[in-house]
PDB file of C-alpha atoms in Angstrom:
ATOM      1  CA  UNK A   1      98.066 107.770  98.922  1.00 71.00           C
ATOM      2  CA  UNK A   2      97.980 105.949 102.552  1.00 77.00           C
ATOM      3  CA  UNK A   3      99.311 108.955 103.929  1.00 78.00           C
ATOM      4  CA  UNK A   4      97.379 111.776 102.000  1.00 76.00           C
ATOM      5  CA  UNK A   5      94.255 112.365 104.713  1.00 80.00           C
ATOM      6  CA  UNK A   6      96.984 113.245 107.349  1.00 83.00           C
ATOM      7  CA  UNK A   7      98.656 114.824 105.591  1.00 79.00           C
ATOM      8  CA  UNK A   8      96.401 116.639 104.610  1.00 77.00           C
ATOM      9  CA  UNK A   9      94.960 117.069 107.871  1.00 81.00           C
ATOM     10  CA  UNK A  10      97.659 118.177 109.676  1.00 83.00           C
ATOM     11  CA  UNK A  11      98.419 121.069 106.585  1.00 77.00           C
ATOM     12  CA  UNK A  12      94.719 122.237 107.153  1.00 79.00           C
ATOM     13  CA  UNK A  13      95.580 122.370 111.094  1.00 84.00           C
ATOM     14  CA  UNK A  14      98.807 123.997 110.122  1.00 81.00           C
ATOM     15  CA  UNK A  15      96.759 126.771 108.112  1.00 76.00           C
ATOM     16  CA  UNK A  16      94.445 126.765 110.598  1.00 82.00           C
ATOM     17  CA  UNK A  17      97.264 127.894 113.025  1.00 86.00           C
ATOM     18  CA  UNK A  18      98.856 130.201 111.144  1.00 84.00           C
ATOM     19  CA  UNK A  19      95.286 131.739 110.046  1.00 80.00           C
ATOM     20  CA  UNK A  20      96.174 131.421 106.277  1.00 76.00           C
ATOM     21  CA  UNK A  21      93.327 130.201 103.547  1.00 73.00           C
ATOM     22  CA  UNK A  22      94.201 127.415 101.161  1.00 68.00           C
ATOM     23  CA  UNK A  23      94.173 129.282  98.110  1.00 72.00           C
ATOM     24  CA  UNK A  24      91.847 127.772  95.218  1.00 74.00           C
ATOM     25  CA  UNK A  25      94.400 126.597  93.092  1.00 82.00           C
ATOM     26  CA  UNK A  26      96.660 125.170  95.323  1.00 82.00           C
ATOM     27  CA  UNK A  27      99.279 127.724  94.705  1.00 87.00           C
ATOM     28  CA  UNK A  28     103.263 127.255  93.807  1.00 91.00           C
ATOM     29  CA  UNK A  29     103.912 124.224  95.494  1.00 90.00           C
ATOM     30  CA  UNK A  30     101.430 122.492  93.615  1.00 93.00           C
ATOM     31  CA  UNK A  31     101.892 123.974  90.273  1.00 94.00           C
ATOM     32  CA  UNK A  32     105.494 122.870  90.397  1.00 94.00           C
ATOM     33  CA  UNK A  33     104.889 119.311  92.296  1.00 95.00           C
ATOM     34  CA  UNK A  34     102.586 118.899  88.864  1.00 95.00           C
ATOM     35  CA  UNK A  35     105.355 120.183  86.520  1.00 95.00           C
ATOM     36  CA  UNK A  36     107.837 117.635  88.025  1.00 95.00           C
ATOM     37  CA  UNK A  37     105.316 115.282  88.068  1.00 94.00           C
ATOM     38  CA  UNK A  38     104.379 115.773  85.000  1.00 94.00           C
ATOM     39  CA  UNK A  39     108.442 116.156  83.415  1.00 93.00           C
ATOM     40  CA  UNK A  40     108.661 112.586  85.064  1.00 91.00           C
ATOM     41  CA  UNK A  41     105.561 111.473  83.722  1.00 89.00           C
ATOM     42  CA  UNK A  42     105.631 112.272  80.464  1.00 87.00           C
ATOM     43  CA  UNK A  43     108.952 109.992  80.349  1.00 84.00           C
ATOM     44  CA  UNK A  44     108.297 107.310  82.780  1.00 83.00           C
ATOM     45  CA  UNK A  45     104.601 107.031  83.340  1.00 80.00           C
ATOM     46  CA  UNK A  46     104.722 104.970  86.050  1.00 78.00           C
ATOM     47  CA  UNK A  47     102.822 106.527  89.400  1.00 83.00           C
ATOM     48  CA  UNK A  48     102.413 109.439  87.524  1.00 91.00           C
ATOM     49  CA  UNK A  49      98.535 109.527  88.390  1.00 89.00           C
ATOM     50  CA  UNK A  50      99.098 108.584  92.186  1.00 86.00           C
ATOM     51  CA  UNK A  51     101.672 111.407  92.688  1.00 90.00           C
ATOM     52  CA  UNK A  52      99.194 113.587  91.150  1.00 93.00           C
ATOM     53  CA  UNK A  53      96.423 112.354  93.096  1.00 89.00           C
ATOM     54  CA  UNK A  54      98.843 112.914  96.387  1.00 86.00           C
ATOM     55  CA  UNK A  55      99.523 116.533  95.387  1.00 91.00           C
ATOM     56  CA  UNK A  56      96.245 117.946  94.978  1.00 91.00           C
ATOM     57  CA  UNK A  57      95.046 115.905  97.731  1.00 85.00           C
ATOM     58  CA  UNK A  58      96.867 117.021 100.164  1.00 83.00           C
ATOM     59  CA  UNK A  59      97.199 120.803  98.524  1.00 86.00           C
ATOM     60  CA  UNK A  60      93.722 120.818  97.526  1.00 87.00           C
ATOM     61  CA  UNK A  61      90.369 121.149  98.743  1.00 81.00           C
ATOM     62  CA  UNK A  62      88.115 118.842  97.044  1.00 84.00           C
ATOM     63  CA  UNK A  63      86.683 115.062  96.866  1.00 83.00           C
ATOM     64  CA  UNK A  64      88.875 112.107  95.786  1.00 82.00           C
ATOM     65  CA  UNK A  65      86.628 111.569  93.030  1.00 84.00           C
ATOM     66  CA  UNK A  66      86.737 115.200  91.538  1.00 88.00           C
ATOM     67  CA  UNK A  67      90.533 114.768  91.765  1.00 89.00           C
ATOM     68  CA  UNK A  68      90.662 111.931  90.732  1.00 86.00           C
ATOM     69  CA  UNK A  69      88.853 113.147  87.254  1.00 88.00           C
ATOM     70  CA  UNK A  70      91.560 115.911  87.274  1.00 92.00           C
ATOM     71  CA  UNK A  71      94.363 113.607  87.226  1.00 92.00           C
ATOM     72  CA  UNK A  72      92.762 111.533  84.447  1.00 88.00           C
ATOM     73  CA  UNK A  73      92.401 114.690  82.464  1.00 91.00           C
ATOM     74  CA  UNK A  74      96.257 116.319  83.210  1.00 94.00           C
ATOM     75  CA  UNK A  75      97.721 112.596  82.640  1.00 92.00           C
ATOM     76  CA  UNK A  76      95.866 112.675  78.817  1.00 90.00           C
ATOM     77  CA  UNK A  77      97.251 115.633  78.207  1.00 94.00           C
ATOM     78  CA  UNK A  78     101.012 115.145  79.010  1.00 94.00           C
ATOM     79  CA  UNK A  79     100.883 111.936  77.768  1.00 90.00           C
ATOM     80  CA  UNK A  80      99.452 113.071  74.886  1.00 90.00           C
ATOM     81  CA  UNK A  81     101.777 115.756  74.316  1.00 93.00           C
ATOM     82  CA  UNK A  82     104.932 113.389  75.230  1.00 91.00           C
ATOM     83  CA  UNK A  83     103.304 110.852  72.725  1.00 87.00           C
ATOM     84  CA  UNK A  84     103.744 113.138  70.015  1.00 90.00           C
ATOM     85  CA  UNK A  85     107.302 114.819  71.040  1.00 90.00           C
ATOM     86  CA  UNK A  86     108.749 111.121  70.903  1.00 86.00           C
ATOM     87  CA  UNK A  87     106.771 110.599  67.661  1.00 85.00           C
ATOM     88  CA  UNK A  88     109.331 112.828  66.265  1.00 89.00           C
ATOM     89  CA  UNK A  89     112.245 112.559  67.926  1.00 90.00           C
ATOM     90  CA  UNK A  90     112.573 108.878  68.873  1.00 87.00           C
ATOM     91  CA  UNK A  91     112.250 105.532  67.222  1.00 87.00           C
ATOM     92  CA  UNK A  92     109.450 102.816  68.898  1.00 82.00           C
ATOM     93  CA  UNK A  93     108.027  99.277  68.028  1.00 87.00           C
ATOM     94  CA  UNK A  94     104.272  99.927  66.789  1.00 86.00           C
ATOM     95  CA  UNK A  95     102.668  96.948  68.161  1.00 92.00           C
ATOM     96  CA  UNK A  96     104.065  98.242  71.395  1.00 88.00           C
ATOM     97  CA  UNK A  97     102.663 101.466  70.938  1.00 83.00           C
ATOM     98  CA  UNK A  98      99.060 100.340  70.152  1.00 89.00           C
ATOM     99  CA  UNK A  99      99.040  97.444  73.197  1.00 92.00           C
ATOM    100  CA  UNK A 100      99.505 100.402  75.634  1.00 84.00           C
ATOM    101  CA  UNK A 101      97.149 102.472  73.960  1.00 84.00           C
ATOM    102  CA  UNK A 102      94.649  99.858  73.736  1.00 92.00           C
ATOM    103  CA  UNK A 103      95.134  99.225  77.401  1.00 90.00           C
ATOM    104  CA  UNK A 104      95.288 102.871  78.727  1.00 83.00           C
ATOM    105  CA  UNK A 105      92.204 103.576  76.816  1.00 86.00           C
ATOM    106  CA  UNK A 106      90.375 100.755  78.330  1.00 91.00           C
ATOM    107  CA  UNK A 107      91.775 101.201  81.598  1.00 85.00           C
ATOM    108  CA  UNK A 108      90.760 104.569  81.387  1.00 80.00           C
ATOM    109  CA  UNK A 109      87.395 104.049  81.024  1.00 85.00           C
ATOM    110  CA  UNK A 110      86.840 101.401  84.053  1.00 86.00           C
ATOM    111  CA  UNK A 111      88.557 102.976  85.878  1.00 81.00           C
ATOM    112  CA  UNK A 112      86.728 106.486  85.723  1.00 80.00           C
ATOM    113  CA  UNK A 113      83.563 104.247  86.506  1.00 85.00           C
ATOM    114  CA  UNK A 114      84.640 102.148  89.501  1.00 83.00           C
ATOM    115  CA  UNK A 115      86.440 105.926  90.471  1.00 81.00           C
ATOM    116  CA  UNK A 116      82.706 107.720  90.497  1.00 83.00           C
ATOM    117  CA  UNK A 117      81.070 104.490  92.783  1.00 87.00           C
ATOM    118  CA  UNK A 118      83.621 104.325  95.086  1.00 87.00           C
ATOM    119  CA  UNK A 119      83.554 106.000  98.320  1.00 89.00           C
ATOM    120  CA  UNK A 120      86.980 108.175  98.978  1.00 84.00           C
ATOM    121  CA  UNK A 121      88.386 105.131 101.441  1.00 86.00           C
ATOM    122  CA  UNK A 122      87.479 102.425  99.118  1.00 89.00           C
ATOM    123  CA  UNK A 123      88.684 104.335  96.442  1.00 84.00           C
ATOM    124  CA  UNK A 124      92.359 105.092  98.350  1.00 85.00           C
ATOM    125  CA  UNK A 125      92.492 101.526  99.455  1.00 88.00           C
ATOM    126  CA  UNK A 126      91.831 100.186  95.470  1.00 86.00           C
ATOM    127  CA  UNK A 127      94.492 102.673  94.083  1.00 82.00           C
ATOM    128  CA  UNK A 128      97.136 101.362  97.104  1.00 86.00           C
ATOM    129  CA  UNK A 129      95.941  97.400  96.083  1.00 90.00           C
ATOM    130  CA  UNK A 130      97.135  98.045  92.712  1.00 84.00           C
ATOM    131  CA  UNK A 131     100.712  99.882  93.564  1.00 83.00           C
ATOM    132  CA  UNK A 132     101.156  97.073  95.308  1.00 89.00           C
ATOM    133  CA  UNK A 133     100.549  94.366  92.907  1.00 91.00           C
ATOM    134  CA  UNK A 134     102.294  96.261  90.259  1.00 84.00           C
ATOM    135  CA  UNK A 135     105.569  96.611  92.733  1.00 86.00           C
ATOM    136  CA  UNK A 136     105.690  92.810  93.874  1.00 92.00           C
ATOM    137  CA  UNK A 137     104.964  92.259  89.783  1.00 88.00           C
ATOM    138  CA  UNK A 138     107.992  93.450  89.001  1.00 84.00           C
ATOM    139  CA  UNK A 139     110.109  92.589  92.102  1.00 90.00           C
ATOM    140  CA  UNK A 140     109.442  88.845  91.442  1.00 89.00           C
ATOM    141  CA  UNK A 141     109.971  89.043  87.694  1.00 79.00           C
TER     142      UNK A 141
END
């Protein structure tokens, strides 16, 4: 995320060289960053949304924000749809299950708001804040 406007700069200067368009979809290199993303994701969770907010940024042409609504919306979805693979195939601890529910819904929703206010920088420098918290969280546990 600290990285993603060079990065995405220097692949625009790199098209720009090469005289290539960014195609509209981000083509094959984004389509399978997302599938790995989303493989790992629907597992793990964890940085799922700020890898997929790094791929389209930098593979994509479009505001933080409208991104940003994308990633909320592919995240549901494979979530979702790894929710209800392990529903069959694994065994969980309910209360568990309905604390990070609770929370992701919640979280969700503030953070689509505060995501719509922010400005792109403000918005980049809130989602780094919280990897970082999150990272010396668990180093010091």
């Amino acid at each position: 995320m600290i990285l993603q406007p060079r990065l995405s700069a220097a692949v625009q200067r790199r098209r720009a060289r090469s005289g290539t368009e960014p195609t509209a979809h981000g083509g094959p290199v984004l389509f399978g960053g997302l599938l790995l993303a989303s493989v790992y994701g629907g597992y793990f969770t964890a940085a799922q949304g700020i890898i997929y907010l790094s791929l389209m940024g930098m593979l994509l042409d479009d505001t933080l924000q409208r991104l940003n609504a994308v990633k909320n919306v592919l995240a549901a979805i494979v979530n979702s749809i790894a929710a209800l693979f392990f529903l069959f195939v694994a065994d969980f601890d309910w209360t568990a299950v309905l604390l990070i529910a609770v929370g992701s819904a919640i979280g969700g929703q503030f953070g689509a708001r505060i995501g719509r206010r922010l400005p792109p920088t403000a918005l980049r420098a809130f989602i780094v804040a919280v990897g970082v918290c999150a990272i010396v969280q668990l180093l010091l546990r």
